[in-house]
């Protein structure tokens, strides 16, 4: 029974990933950039520690995007009217994505710069 529930949890989590990729253009852009980064990583034969930093950066961006989308859905469920607290909450969630994205850009530049230039 327990293991069946655990299997369901995995299914729900994958449904969440599928949902965000179908509904959020930003998530699809992140996925496309991640593919490009992985291709570059194999092309330049980057080191294990460089892979770890890049994977960390990509995961952080995806996690932030997933939480941001979940918070946006919840906020819109509460009210679609202009509300100062909703604005603050959405801005904070968007800030998390921005911070993660900045970390990813800096990581990408630091890793690939020596291989390209
Ligand atoms: N109900 C609301 N009340 C006040 N401000 C809001 C409200 N809904 C959205 N906003 C403001 O508009 C911004 C964009 O919100 P929206 O829900 O449109 O996100 P989005 O454009 O889909 O963002 P993302 O590109 O991250 O998916 C928010 O960060 C917030 O500043």
PDB file of C-alpha atoms and ligand atoms in Angstrom:
ATOM      1  CA  UNK A   1       0.000   0.000   0.000  1.00  0.00           C
ATOM      2  CA  UNK A   2       2.756   2.391   1.069  1.00  0.00           C
ATOM      3  CA  UNK A   3       4.915   1.633  -1.971  1.00  0.00           C
ATOM      4  CA  UNK A   4       1.867   2.139  -4.221  1.00  0.00           C
ATOM      5  CA  UNK A   5       1.386   5.599  -2.667  1.00  0.00           C
ATOM      6  CA  UNK A   6       5.042   6.349  -3.260  1.00  0.00           C
ATOM      7  CA  UNK A   7       4.662   5.346  -6.910  1.00  0.00           C
ATOM      8  CA  UNK A   8       1.671   7.694  -7.166  1.00  0.00           C
ATOM      9  CA  UNK A   9       3.761  10.510  -5.670  1.00  0.00           C
ATOM     10  CA  UNK A  10       6.313  10.012  -8.439  1.00  0.00           C
ATOM     11  CA  UNK A  11       3.527  10.069 -11.014  1.00  0.00           C
ATOM     12  CA  UNK A  12       2.135  13.342  -9.618  1.00  0.00           C
ATOM     13  CA  UNK A  13       5.613  14.882  -9.588  1.00  0.00           C
ATOM     14  CA  UNK A  14       6.163  13.913 -13.244  1.00  0.00           C
ATOM     15  CA  UNK A  15       2.719  15.326 -14.056  1.00  0.00           C
ATOM     16  CA  UNK A  16       3.924  18.599 -12.495  1.00  0.00           C
ATOM     17  CA  UNK A  17       7.024  18.635 -14.703  1.00  0.00           C
ATOM     18  CA  UNK A  18       4.909  17.840 -17.791  1.00  0.00           C
ATOM     19  CA  UNK A  19       2.426  20.564 -16.815  1.00  0.00           C
ATOM     20  CA  UNK A  20       5.050  23.285 -16.397  1.00  0.00           C
ATOM     21  CA  UNK A  21       6.680  22.402 -19.728  1.00  0.00           C
ATOM     22  CA  UNK A  22       3.312  22.512 -21.517  1.00  0.00           C
ATOM     23  CA  UNK A  23       2.039  25.719 -19.918  1.00  0.00           C
ATOM     24  CA  UNK A  24       5.081  27.898 -19.196  1.00  0.00           C
ATOM     25  CA  UNK A  25       7.149  29.235 -22.132  1.00  0.00           C
ATOM     26  CA  UNK A  26       9.908  30.270 -19.670  1.00  0.00           C
ATOM     27  CA  UNK A  27      10.313  26.645 -18.571  1.00  0.00           C
ATOM     28  CA  UNK A  28      10.680  25.541 -22.209  1.00  0.00           C
ATOM     29  CA  UNK A  29      13.326  28.245 -22.750  1.00  0.00           C
ATOM     30  CA  UNK A  30      15.213  27.001 -19.661  1.00  0.00           C
ATOM     31  CA  UNK A  31      15.001  23.437 -20.986  1.00  0.00           C
ATOM     32  CA  UNK A  32      16.328  24.489 -24.410  1.00  0.00           C
ATOM     33  CA  UNK A  33      19.237  26.395 -22.819  1.00  0.00           C
ATOM     34  CA  UNK A  34      19.969  23.382 -20.584  1.00  0.00           C
ATOM     35  CA  UNK A  35      20.182  21.111 -23.672  1.00  0.00           C
ATOM     36  CA  UNK A  36      22.585  23.562 -25.307  1.00  0.00           C
ATOM     37  CA  UNK A  37      24.724  23.676 -22.151  1.00  0.00           C
ATOM     38  CA  UNK A  38      24.836  19.859 -21.979  1.00  0.00           C
ATOM     39  CA  UNK A  39      25.882  19.663 -25.652  1.00  0.00           C
ATOM     40  CA  UNK A  40      28.626  22.272 -25.031  1.00  0.00           C
ATOM     41  CA  UNK A  41      29.715  20.356 -21.921  1.00  0.00           C
ATOM     42  CA  UNK A  42      30.227  17.159 -23.943  1.00  0.00           C
ATOM     43  CA  UNK A  43      31.825  19.074 -26.836  1.00  0.00           C
ATOM     44  CA  UNK A  44      34.443  20.754 -24.601  1.00  0.00           C
ATOM     45  CA  UNK A  45      34.826  17.639 -22.379  1.00  0.00           C
ATOM     46  CA  UNK A  46      34.483  19.712 -19.208  1.00  0.00           C
ATOM     47  CA  UNK A  47      35.601  18.276 -15.859  1.00  0.00           C
ATOM     48  CA  UNK A  48      33.402  16.531 -13.282  1.00  0.00           C
ATOM     49  CA  UNK A  49      33.460  19.540 -10.938  1.00  0.00           C
ATOM     50  CA  UNK A  50      32.465  21.812 -13.844  1.00  0.00           C
ATOM     51  CA  UNK A  51      29.566  19.443 -14.658  1.00  0.00           C
ATOM     52  CA  UNK A  52      28.483  19.554 -11.007  1.00  0.00           C
ATOM     53  CA  UNK A  53      28.342  23.357 -10.952  1.00  0.00           C
ATOM     54  CA  UNK A  54      26.450  23.488 -14.249  1.00  0.00           C
ATOM     55  CA  UNK A  55      23.957  20.815 -13.131  1.00  0.00           C
ATOM     56  CA  UNK A  56      23.475  22.645  -9.823  1.00  0.00           C
ATOM     57  CA  UNK A  57      22.803  25.904 -11.682  1.00  0.00           C
ATOM     58  CA  UNK A  58      20.316  24.264 -14.079  1.00  0.00           C
ATOM     59  CA  UNK A  59      18.481  22.494 -11.231  1.00  0.00           C
ATOM     60  CA  UNK A  60      18.278  25.713  -9.217  1.00  0.00           C
ATOM     61  CA  UNK A  61      16.707  27.570 -12.158  1.00  0.00           C
ATOM     62  CA  UNK A  62      14.180  24.767 -12.768  1.00  0.00           C
ATOM     63  CA  UNK A  63      13.263  24.473  -9.077  1.00  0.00           C
ATOM     64  CA  UNK A  64      12.842  28.247  -8.767  1.00  0.00           C
ATOM     65  CA  UNK A  65      10.694  28.296 -11.926  1.00  0.00           C
ATOM     66  CA  UNK A  66       8.524  25.431 -10.637  1.00  0.00           C
ATOM     67  CA  UNK A  67       7.957  27.121  -7.251  1.00  0.00           C
ATOM     68  CA  UNK A  68       7.349  30.469  -8.962  1.00  0.00           C
ATOM     69  CA  UNK A  69       4.677  28.916 -11.195  1.00  0.00           C
ATOM     70  CA  UNK A  70       3.040  27.105  -8.269  1.00  0.00           C
ATOM     71  CA  UNK A  71       2.917  30.355  -6.266  1.00  0.00           C
ATOM     72  CA  UNK A  72       1.485  32.243  -9.262  1.00  0.00           C
ATOM     73  CA  UNK A  73      -1.293  29.624  -9.661  1.00  0.00           C
ATOM     74  CA  UNK A  74      -2.091  29.814  -5.952  1.00  0.00           C
ATOM     75  CA  UNK A  75      -2.153  33.629  -5.982  1.00  0.00           C
ATOM     76  CA  UNK A  76      -4.446  33.661  -9.031  1.00  0.00           C
ATOM     77  CA  UNK A  77      -6.714  31.167  -7.270  1.00  0.00           C
ATOM     78  CA  UNK A  78      -6.956  33.515  -4.274  1.00  0.00           C
ATOM     79  CA  UNK A  79      -7.768  36.594  -6.347  1.00  0.00           C
ATOM     80  CA  UNK A  80      -7.334  37.987  -9.846  1.00  0.00           C
ATOM     81  CA  UNK A  81      -8.019  41.499  -8.570  1.00  0.00           C
ATOM     82  CA  UNK A  82      -5.173  43.919  -7.929  1.00  0.00           C
ATOM     83  CA  UNK A  83      -3.846  43.219  -4.458  1.00  0.00           C
ATOM     84  CA  UNK A  84      -0.688  44.602  -2.873  1.00  0.00           C
ATOM     85  CA  UNK A  85       0.149  41.416  -0.933  1.00  0.00           C
ATOM     86  CA  UNK A  86      -0.339  39.241  -4.039  1.00  0.00           C
ATOM     87  CA  UNK A  87       1.972  41.588  -5.937  1.00  0.00           C
ATOM     88  CA  UNK A  88       4.623  41.291  -3.207  1.00  0.00           C
ATOM     89  CA  UNK A  89       4.366  37.492  -3.115  1.00  0.00           C
ATOM     90  CA  UNK A  90       4.593  37.187  -6.917  1.00  0.00           C
ATOM     91  CA  UNK A  91       7.505  39.635  -7.065  1.00  0.00           C
ATOM     92  CA  UNK A  92       9.370  37.605  -4.404  1.00  0.00           C
ATOM     93  CA  UNK A  93       8.802  34.369  -6.315  1.00  0.00           C
ATOM     94  CA  UNK A  94      10.014  36.032  -9.518  1.00  0.00           C
ATOM     95  CA  UNK A  95      13.065  37.346  -7.634  1.00  0.00           C
ATOM     96  CA  UNK A  96      14.009  33.757  -6.722  1.00  0.00           C
ATOM     97  CA  UNK A  97      14.009  32.840 -10.425  1.00  0.00           C
ATOM     98  CA  UNK A  98      16.121  35.880 -11.241  1.00  0.00           C
ATOM     99  CA  UNK A  99      18.710  35.063  -8.539  1.00  0.00           C
ATOM    100  CA  UNK A 100      18.944  31.447  -9.758  1.00  0.00           C
ATOM    101  CA  UNK A 101      19.202  32.577 -13.395  1.00  0.00           C
ATOM    102  CA  UNK A 102      21.994  35.053 -12.562  1.00  0.00           C
ATOM    103  CA  UNK A 103      23.889  32.279 -10.758  1.00  0.00           C
ATOM    104  CA  UNK A 104      23.435  30.063 -13.840  1.00  0.00           C
ATOM    105  CA  UNK A 105      24.715  32.737 -16.241  1.00  0.00           C
ATOM    106  CA  UNK A 106      27.768  33.448 -14.056  1.00  0.00           C
ATOM    107  CA  UNK A 107      28.470  29.705 -13.715  1.00  0.00           C
ATOM    108  CA  UNK A 108      28.141  29.201 -17.477  1.00  0.00           C
ATOM    109  CA  UNK A 109      30.517  32.073 -18.256  1.00  0.00           C
ATOM    110  CA  UNK A 110      33.096  30.941 -15.666  1.00  0.00           C
ATOM    111  CA  UNK A 111      33.023  27.322 -16.913  1.00  0.00           C
ATOM    112  CA  UNK A 112      32.999  27.898 -20.685  1.00  0.00           C
ATOM    113  CA  UNK A 113      35.117  31.089 -20.938  1.00  0.00           C
ATOM    114  CA  UNK A 114      38.496  29.265 -20.747  1.00  0.00           C
ATOM    115  CA  UNK A 115      37.375  26.696 -23.369  1.00  0.00           C
ATOM    116  CA  UNK A 116      36.081  29.303 -25.841  1.00  0.00           C
ATOM    117  CA  UNK A 117      38.682  32.084 -25.432  1.00  0.00           C
TER     118      UNK A 117
HETATM  119  N1  LIG B   1      -3.372  40.163  -8.471  1.00  0.00           N
HETATM  120  C1  LIG B   1      -2.319  40.978  -8.595  1.00  0.00           C
HETATM  121  N2  LIG B   1      -2.235  42.089  -7.836  1.00  0.00           N
HETATM  122  C2  LIG B   1      -1.177  42.940  -7.946  1.00  0.00           C
HETATM  123  N3  LIG B   1      -0.127  42.750  -8.758  1.00  0.00           N
HETATM  124  C3  LIG B   1      -0.137  41.636  -9.535  1.00  0.00           C
HETATM  125  C4  LIG B   1      -1.214  40.704  -9.497  1.00  0.00           C
HETATM  126  N4  LIG B   1      -0.961  39.711 -10.381  1.00  0.00           N
HETATM  127  C5  LIG B   1       0.235  40.001 -10.912  1.00  0.00           C
HETATM  128  N5  LIG B   1       0.747  41.156 -10.427  1.00  0.00           N
HETATM  129  C6  LIG B   1       2.048  41.790 -10.776  1.00  0.00           C
HETATM  130  O1  LIG B   1       2.358  41.424 -12.101  1.00  0.00           O
HETATM  131  C7  LIG B   1       3.596  40.673 -12.129  1.00  0.00           C
HETATM  132  C8  LIG B   1       3.489  39.563 -13.138  1.00  0.00           C
HETATM  133  O2  LIG B   1       2.528  38.641 -12.661  1.00  0.00           O
HETATM  134  P1  LIG B   1       1.948  37.457 -13.550  1.00  0.00           P
HETATM  135  O3  LIG B   1       1.065  36.616 -12.728  1.00  0.00           O
HETATM  136  O4  LIG B   1       1.422  38.008 -14.815  1.00  0.00           O
HETATM  137  O5  LIG B   1       3.290  36.665 -13.822  1.00  0.00           O
HETATM  138  P2  LIG B   1       3.927  36.290 -15.205  1.00  0.00           P
HETATM  139  O6  LIG B   1       4.053  37.508 -16.066  1.00  0.00           O
HETATM  140  O7  LIG B   1       3.180  35.115 -15.708  1.00  0.00           O
HETATM  141  O8  LIG B   1       5.362  35.927 -14.618  1.00  0.00           O
HETATM  142  P3  LIG B   1       6.337  34.788 -15.105  1.00  0.00           P
HETATM  143  O9  LIG B   1       6.922  35.360 -16.374  1.00  0.00           O
HETATM  144  O10 LIG B   1       7.313  34.685 -13.962  1.00  0.00           O
HETATM  145  O11 LIG B   1       5.518  33.529 -15.309  1.00  0.00           O
HETATM  146  C9  LIG B   1       3.799  40.185 -10.681  1.00  0.00           C
HETATM  147  O12 LIG B   1       5.184  39.986 -10.378  1.00  0.00           O
HETATM  148  C10 LIG B   1       3.177  41.326  -9.874  1.00  0.00           C
HETATM  149  O13 LIG B   1       4.100  42.397  -9.727  1.00  0.00           O
END
